[in-house]
Coordinates of N, CA and C in Angstrom, one line a residue:
X1 N 78.0 -120.1 -2.1 CA 79.0 -121.1 -2.4 C 79.1 -122.0 -1.2
X2 N 79.0 -123.3 -1.5 CA 79.1 -124.3 -0.5 C 80.5 -124.6 -0.1
X3 N 80.7 -124.8 1.1 CA 82.1 -125.0 1.6 C 82.4 -126.5 1.6
X4 N 83.6 -126.9 1.2 CA 84.0 -128.3 1.2 C 84.4 -128.7 2.6
X5 N 84.2 -130.0 2.9 CA 84.7 -130.5 4.2 C 86.2 -130.3 4.3
X6 N 86.7 -130.1 5.5 CA 88.1 -129.9 5.7 C 88.8 -131.2 6.0
X7 N 88.2 -132.2 6.5 CA 88.8 -133.5 6.8 C 88.8 -134.4 5.6
X8 N 89.3 -135.6 5.8 CA 89.3 -136.6 4.7 C 87.9 -136.9 4.3
X9 N 87.7 -137.1 3.0 CA 86.4 -137.5 2.5 C 86.0 -138.9 2.9
X10 N 84.7 -139.2 3.2 CA 84.4 -140.5 3.5 C 84.6 -141.5 2.4
X11 N 85.0 -142.6 2.7 CA 85.3 -143.6 1.6 C 84.0 -144.2 1.1
X12 N 83.9 -144.4 -0.2 CA 82.7 -145.0 -0.8 C 82.6 -146.4 -0.3
X13 N 81.4 -146.8 -0.1 CA 81.1 -148.2 0.3 C 80.7 -149.1 -0.8
X14 N 81.3 -150.3 -0.9 CA 80.9 -151.2 -1.9 C 79.5 -151.8 -1.6
X15 N 78.7 -152.0 -2.6 CA 77.4 -152.6 -2.4 C 77.5 -153.9 -1.6
X16 N 76.6 -154.1 -0.7 CA 76.6 -155.4 0.0 C 76.2 -156.5 -0.9
X17 N 76.6 -157.7 -0.6 CA 76.3 -158.9 -1.4 C 74.8 -159.1 -1.5
X18 N 74.0 -158.7 -0.6 CA 72.6 -159.0 -0.6 C 72.0 -158.1 -1.7
X19 N 72.6 -157.1 -2.2 CA 72.1 -156.2 -3.3 C 72.2 -156.9 -4.6
X20 N 73.3 -157.6 -4.8 CA 73.6 -158.3 -6.1 C 72.7 -159.5 -6.3
X21 N 72.3 -159.7 -7.5 CA 71.5 -160.8 -7.9 C 72.5 -161.9 -8.2
X22 N 72.4 -163.1 -7.5 CA 73.4 -164.1 -7.7 C 73.1 -164.8 -9.1
X23 N 74.2 -165.0 -9.8 CA 74.2 -165.6 -11.1 C 75.3 -166.7 -11.1
X24 N 75.1 -167.6 -12.1 CA 76.1 -168.7 -12.2 C 77.5 -168.2 -12.4
X25 N 77.7 -167.0 -13.0 CA 79.0 -166.5 -13.2 C 79.8 -166.3 -11.9
X26 N 79.0 -165.7 -10.9 CA 79.6 -165.4 -9.6 C 79.9 -166.8 -8.9
X27 N 79.0 -167.7 -9.1 CA 79.3 -169.0 -8.4 C 80.5 -169.7 -9.0
X28 N 80.7 -169.6 -10.3 CA 81.9 -170.3 -10.9 C 83.1 -169.6 -10.5
X29 N 83.1 -168.3 -10.4 CA 84.3 -167.5 -9.9 C 84.6 -167.9 -8.5
X30 N 83.7 -167.9 -7.6 CA 83.9 -168.3 -6.2 C 84.4 -169.7 -6.1
X31 N 83.7 -170.6 -6.8 CA 84.1 -172.0 -6.7 C 85.5 -172.2 -7.3
X32 N 85.9 -171.5 -8.3 CA 87.2 -171.6 -8.9 C 88.3 -171.3 -7.8
X33 N 88.0 -170.2 -7.0 CA 89.0 -169.9 -6.0 C 89.0 -170.9 -4.9
X34 N 87.9 -171.4 -4.5 CA 87.8 -172.4 -3.4 C 88.5 -173.7 -3.9
X35 N 88.2 -174.2 -5.1 CA 88.8 -175.4 -5.6 C 90.3 -175.3 -5.7
X36 N 90.8 -174.1 -6.1 CA 92.2 -173.9 -6.2 C 92.9 -174.1 -4.9
X37 N 92.3 -173.5 -3.9 CA 92.9 -173.6 -2.5 C 92.7 -175.1 -2.0
X38 N 91.6 -175.7 -2.3 CA 91.4 -177.1 -1.8 C 92.4 -178.0 -2.5
X39 N 92.7 -177.8 -3.8 CA 93.6 -178.6 -4.5 C 95.1 -178.4 -4.0
X40 N 95.4 -177.2 -3.7 CA 96.7 -176.9 -3.2 C 97.0 -177.5 -1.9
X41 N 96.0 -177.4 -1.0 CA 96.1 -178.0 0.4 C 96.1 -179.5 0.3
X42 N 95.1 -180.0 -0.4 CA 94.9 -181.5 -0.5 C 96.1 -182.2 -1.1
X43 N 96.6 -181.6 -2.2 CA 97.7 -182.2 -2.9 C 98.9 -182.2 -2.0
X44 N 99.2 -181.2 -1.3 CA 100.4 -181.1 -0.5 C 100.3 -182.1 0.7
X45 N 99.1 -182.1 1.3 CA 98.9 -183.0 2.5 C 99.0 -184.5 2.0
X46 N 98.3 -184.8 1.0 CA 98.3 -186.2 0.6 C 99.7 -186.7 0.0
X47 N 100.3 -185.8 -0.7 CA 101.6 -186.1 -1.2 C 102.6 -186.3 -0.1
X48 N 102.6 -185.4 0.9 CA 103.6 -185.5 2.0 C 103.3 -186.7 2.8
X49 N 102.0 -187.0 3.0 CA 101.6 -188.2 3.8 C 102.1 -189.5 3.0
X50 N 101.9 -189.5 1.7 CA 102.3 -190.6 0.9 C 103.9 -190.8 1.0
X51 N 104.6 -189.7 0.8 CA 106.1 -189.8 1.0 C 106.5 -190.3 2.3
X52 N 105.9 -189.8 3.4 CA 106.2 -190.2 4.7 C 105.9 -191.7 4.9
X53 N 104.8 -192.1 4.4 CA 104.4 -193.5 4.5 C 105.4 -194.4 3.7
X54 N 105.7 -194.0 2.6 CA 106.7 -194.7 1.7 C 108.0 -194.8 2.4
X55 N 108.5 -193.7 3.0 CA 109.8 -193.7 3.7 C 109.8 -194.5 5.0
X56 N 108.6 -194.7 5.6 CA 108.5 -195.4 6.9 C 108.5 -196.9 6.8
X57 N 108.3 -197.4 5.6 CA 108.3 -198.9 5.5 C 107.0 -199.4 5.1
X58 N 107.0 -200.8 4.9 CA 105.8 -201.4 4.3 C 104.6 -201.4 5.3
X59 N 104.8 -201.4 6.6 CA 103.7 -201.4 7.5 C 102.9 -200.1 7.4
X60 N 103.7 -199.0 7.5 CA 103.0 -197.7 7.4 C 102.4 -197.4 6.0
X61 N 103.1 -197.9 5.0 CA 102.6 -197.7 3.6 C 101.3 -198.5 3.4
X62 N 101.2 -199.7 4.0 CA 99.9 -200.4 3.9 C 98.8 -199.7 4.7
X63 N 99.2 -199.1 5.8 CA 98.2 -198.3 6.6 C 97.7 -197.1 5.7
X64 N 98.6 -196.5 5.0 CA 98.3 -195.4 4.1 C 97.3 -195.9 3.1
X65 N 97.6 -197.0 2.5 CA 96.7 -197.6 1.4 C 95.4 -197.9 2.0
X66 N 95.3 -198.5 3.2 CA 94.0 -198.9 3.8 C 93.2 -197.7 4.0
X67 N 93.8 -196.6 4.4 CA 93.0 -195.4 4.7 C 92.6 -194.7 3.4
X68 N 93.5 -194.6 2.4 CA 93.1 -194.0 1.1 C 92.0 -194.7 0.4
X69 N 92.0 -196.0 0.5 CA 91.1 -196.9 -0.2 C 89.9 -197.2 0.6
X70 N 89.8 -196.7 1.8 CA 88.6 -196.9 2.6 C 87.4 -196.0 2.1
X71 N 86.2 -196.3 2.5 CA 85.1 -195.5 2.0 C 85.3 -194.0 2.2
X72 N 85.8 -193.6 3.4 CA 86.1 -192.1 3.6 C 87.2 -191.6 2.7
X73 N 88.2 -192.4 2.5 CA 89.3 -192.0 1.6 C 88.8 -191.9 0.1
X74 N 87.9 -192.7 -0.3 CA 87.3 -192.6 -1.6 C 86.4 -191.3 -1.7
X75 N 85.7 -191.0 -0.7 CA 84.9 -189.8 -0.7 C 85.8 -188.6 -0.8
X76 N 86.9 -188.5 -0.1 CA 87.8 -187.4 -0.1 C 88.5 -187.4 -1.5
X77 N 88.8 -188.5 -2.1 CA 89.4 -188.6 -3.4 C 88.4 -188.1 -4.5
X78 N 87.1 -188.5 -4.3 CA 86.1 -188.1 -5.2 C 85.9 -186.5 -5.2
X79 N 86.0 -186.0 -3.9 CA 85.9 -184.5 -3.8 C 87.0 -183.8 -4.4
X80 N 88.2 -184.3 -4.2 CA 89.4 -183.7 -4.8 C 89.4 -183.8 -6.3
X81 N 88.9 -185.0 -6.8 CA 88.8 -185.1 -8.2 C 87.9 -184.2 -8.9
X82 N 86.7 -184.0 -8.2 CA 85.7 -183.0 -8.7 C 86.3 -181.6 -8.7
X83 N 87.0 -181.3 -7.6 CA 87.7 -180.0 -7.5 C 88.7 -179.8 -8.6
X84 N 89.4 -180.8 -9.0 CA 90.4 -180.7 -10.1 C 89.7 -180.4 -11.4
X85 N 88.6 -181.2 -11.7 CA 87.9 -181.0 -13.0 C 87.2 -179.7 -13.0
X86 N 86.6 -179.3 -11.9 CA 85.9 -178.0 -11.8 C 86.9 -176.8 -12.0
X87 N 88.0 -176.9 -11.4 CA 89.0 -175.9 -11.5 C 89.6 -175.9 -12.9
X88 N 89.8 -177.0 -13.5 CA 90.2 -177.1 -14.9 C 89.2 -176.5 -15.9
X89 N 87.9 -176.9 -15.7 CA 86.9 -176.3 -16.6 C 86.8 -174.8 -16.5
X90 N 86.9 -174.3 -15.3 CA 86.8 -172.9 -15.0 C 88.1 -172.2 -15.6
X91 N 89.2 -172.9 -15.5 CA 90.4 -172.3 -16.1 C 90.3 -172.2 -17.6
X92 N 89.7 -173.2 -18.2 CA 89.5 -173.2 -19.7 C 88.6 -172.1 -20.0
X93 N 87.5 -171.9 -19.2 CA 86.6 -170.8 -19.4 C 87.3 -169.4 -19.4
X94 N 88.2 -169.3 -18.4 CA 89.0 -168.0 -18.3 C 89.9 -167.9 -19.4
X95 N 90.5 -169.0 -19.9 CA 91.4 -168.9 -21.0 C 90.6 -168.4 -22.3
X96 N 89.4 -168.9 -22.5 CA 88.6 -168.4 -23.6 C 88.3 -167.0 -23.5
X97 N 87.9 -166.5 -22.2 CA 87.6 -165.1 -22.0 C 88.8 -164.2 -22.1
X98 N 90.0 -164.8 -21.8 CA 91.2 -164.0 -22.0 C 91.5 -163.7 -23.4
X99 N 91.0 -164.6 -24.3 CA 91.2 -164.4 -25.7 C 90.3 -163.4 -26.3
X100 N 89.3 -162.9 -25.5 CA 88.4 -161.8 -25.9 C 87.0 -162.4 -26.3
X101 N 86.8 -163.7 -26.1 CA 85.6 -164.3 -26.5 C 84.7 -164.6 -25.3
X102 N 83.4 -164.8 -25.5 CA 82.5 -165.2 -24.5 C 82.1 -164.2 -23.5
X103 N 82.1 -162.9 -23.8 CA 81.7 -161.9 -22.9 C 80.2 -161.6 -22.9
X104 N 79.5 -161.9 -24.0 CA 78.1 -161.6 -24.0 C 77.4 -162.5 -23.0
X105 N 76.3 -162.0 -22.4 CA 75.7 -162.6 -21.3 C 75.3 -164.1 -21.5
X106 N 74.7 -164.4 -22.7 CA 74.2 -165.7 -22.9 C 75.4 -166.7 -23.0
X107 N 76.4 -166.3 -23.7 CA 77.6 -167.2 -23.9 C 78.3 -167.4 -22.5
X108 N 78.4 -166.3 -21.8 CA 79.1 -166.4 -20.5 C 78.3 -167.3 -19.6
X109 N 77.0 -167.2 -19.6 CA 76.1 -168.1 -18.7 C 76.3 -169.5 -19.2
X110 N 76.3 -169.8 -20.5 CA 76.4 -171.2 -20.9 C 77.7 -171.8 -20.6
X111 N 78.8 -171.0 -20.7 CA 80.1 -171.5 -20.4 C 80.2 -171.8 -18.9
X112 N 79.6 -170.9 -18.1 CA 79.7 -171.1 -16.6 C 78.9 -172.4 -16.2
X113 N 77.8 -172.6 -16.8 CA 77.0 -173.8 -16.5 C 77.8 -175.0 -17.0
X114 N 78.4 -174.9 -18.2 CA 79.2 -176.0 -18.8 C 80.3 -176.4 -17.8
X115 N 80.9 -175.5 -17.1 CA 82.0 -175.9 -16.2 C 81.5 -176.9 -15.1
X116 N 80.3 -176.6 -14.6 CA 79.7 -177.5 -13.6 C 79.3 -178.8 -14.2
X117 N 78.7 -178.8 -15.3 CA 78.4 -180.1 -16.0 C 79.6 -180.9 -16.3
X118 N 80.6 -180.2 -16.9 CA 81.8 -180.9 -17.3 C 82.5 -181.6 -16.0
X119 N 82.6 -180.8 -14.9 CA 83.2 -181.3 -13.7 C 82.5 -182.5 -13.2
X120 N 81.2 -182.5 -13.2 CA 80.5 -183.7 -12.6 C 80.6 -184.9 -13.6
X121 N 80.5 -184.7 -14.9 CA 80.6 -185.8 -15.8 C 82.0 -186.4 -15.8
X122 N 83.0 -185.5 -15.9 CA 84.4 -186.0 -15.9 C 84.7 -186.7 -14.6
X123 N 84.2 -186.3 -13.5 CA 84.5 -186.9 -12.2 C 83.8 -188.3 -12.2
X124 N 82.6 -188.4 -12.6 CA 81.9 -189.7 -12.6 C 82.6 -190.6 -13.6
X125 N 83.0 -190.2 -14.7 CA 83.7 -191.0 -15.7 C 85.0 -191.5 -15.1
X126 N 85.8 -190.6 -14.5 CA 87.0 -191.0 -13.9 C 86.9 -192.1 -12.8
X127 N 85.9 -191.9 -11.9 CA 85.7 -192.8 -10.8 C 85.1 -194.1 -11.3
X128 N 84.3 -194.1 -12.3 CA 83.8 -195.3 -12.9 C 84.9 -196.1 -13.5
X129 N 85.8 -195.5 -14.1 CA 87.0 -196.1 -14.7 C 87.9 -196.7 -13.5
X130 N 88.1 -195.9 -12.5 CA 88.9 -196.4 -11.4 C 88.3 -197.5 -10.6
X131 N 87.0 -197.4 -10.2 CA 86.4 -198.4 -9.4 C 86.0 -199.6 -10.1
X132 N 85.7 -199.5 -11.4 CA 85.4 -200.7 -12.2 C 86.6 -201.4 -12.8
X133 N 87.8 -201.0 -12.4 CA 89.0 -201.7 -12.8 C 89.4 -201.5 -14.2
X134 N 89.2 -200.4 -14.8 CA 89.6 -200.1 -16.2 C 91.1 -200.3 -16.4
X135 N 91.4 -200.7 -17.6 CA 92.8 -200.9 -17.9 C 93.1 -200.0 -19.1
X136 N 94.4 -199.8 -19.3 CA 94.8 -198.9 -20.4 C 94.6 -199.6 -21.7

């Protein structure tokens, strides 16, 4: 009869990421978390900056506008807009999966790919509307 170890049993180790084959599902999940954090941070910073500039008077508000509408500001805005649409598309994917649908591999892969396509197309459409001076 084999004797059992007397101390605590060693903890099982999770497989290292290099063992897993990367798939689009993993990327969507990771990007969903990253975009959520980026949106939370970006929204708070830009909103607080906007409020501070608004409260500080027209000179500071004009400076805020000049920075936001500069090429760098547009790039940051483009990135935050993409993050919003990516996070929204992934959230809709999760909502569908929460209803019990889309768990087979082919459907899950298509929905994951669709979130990336949707985010890019929606971002491009939004910024085309904004930069080309669309009206309601």
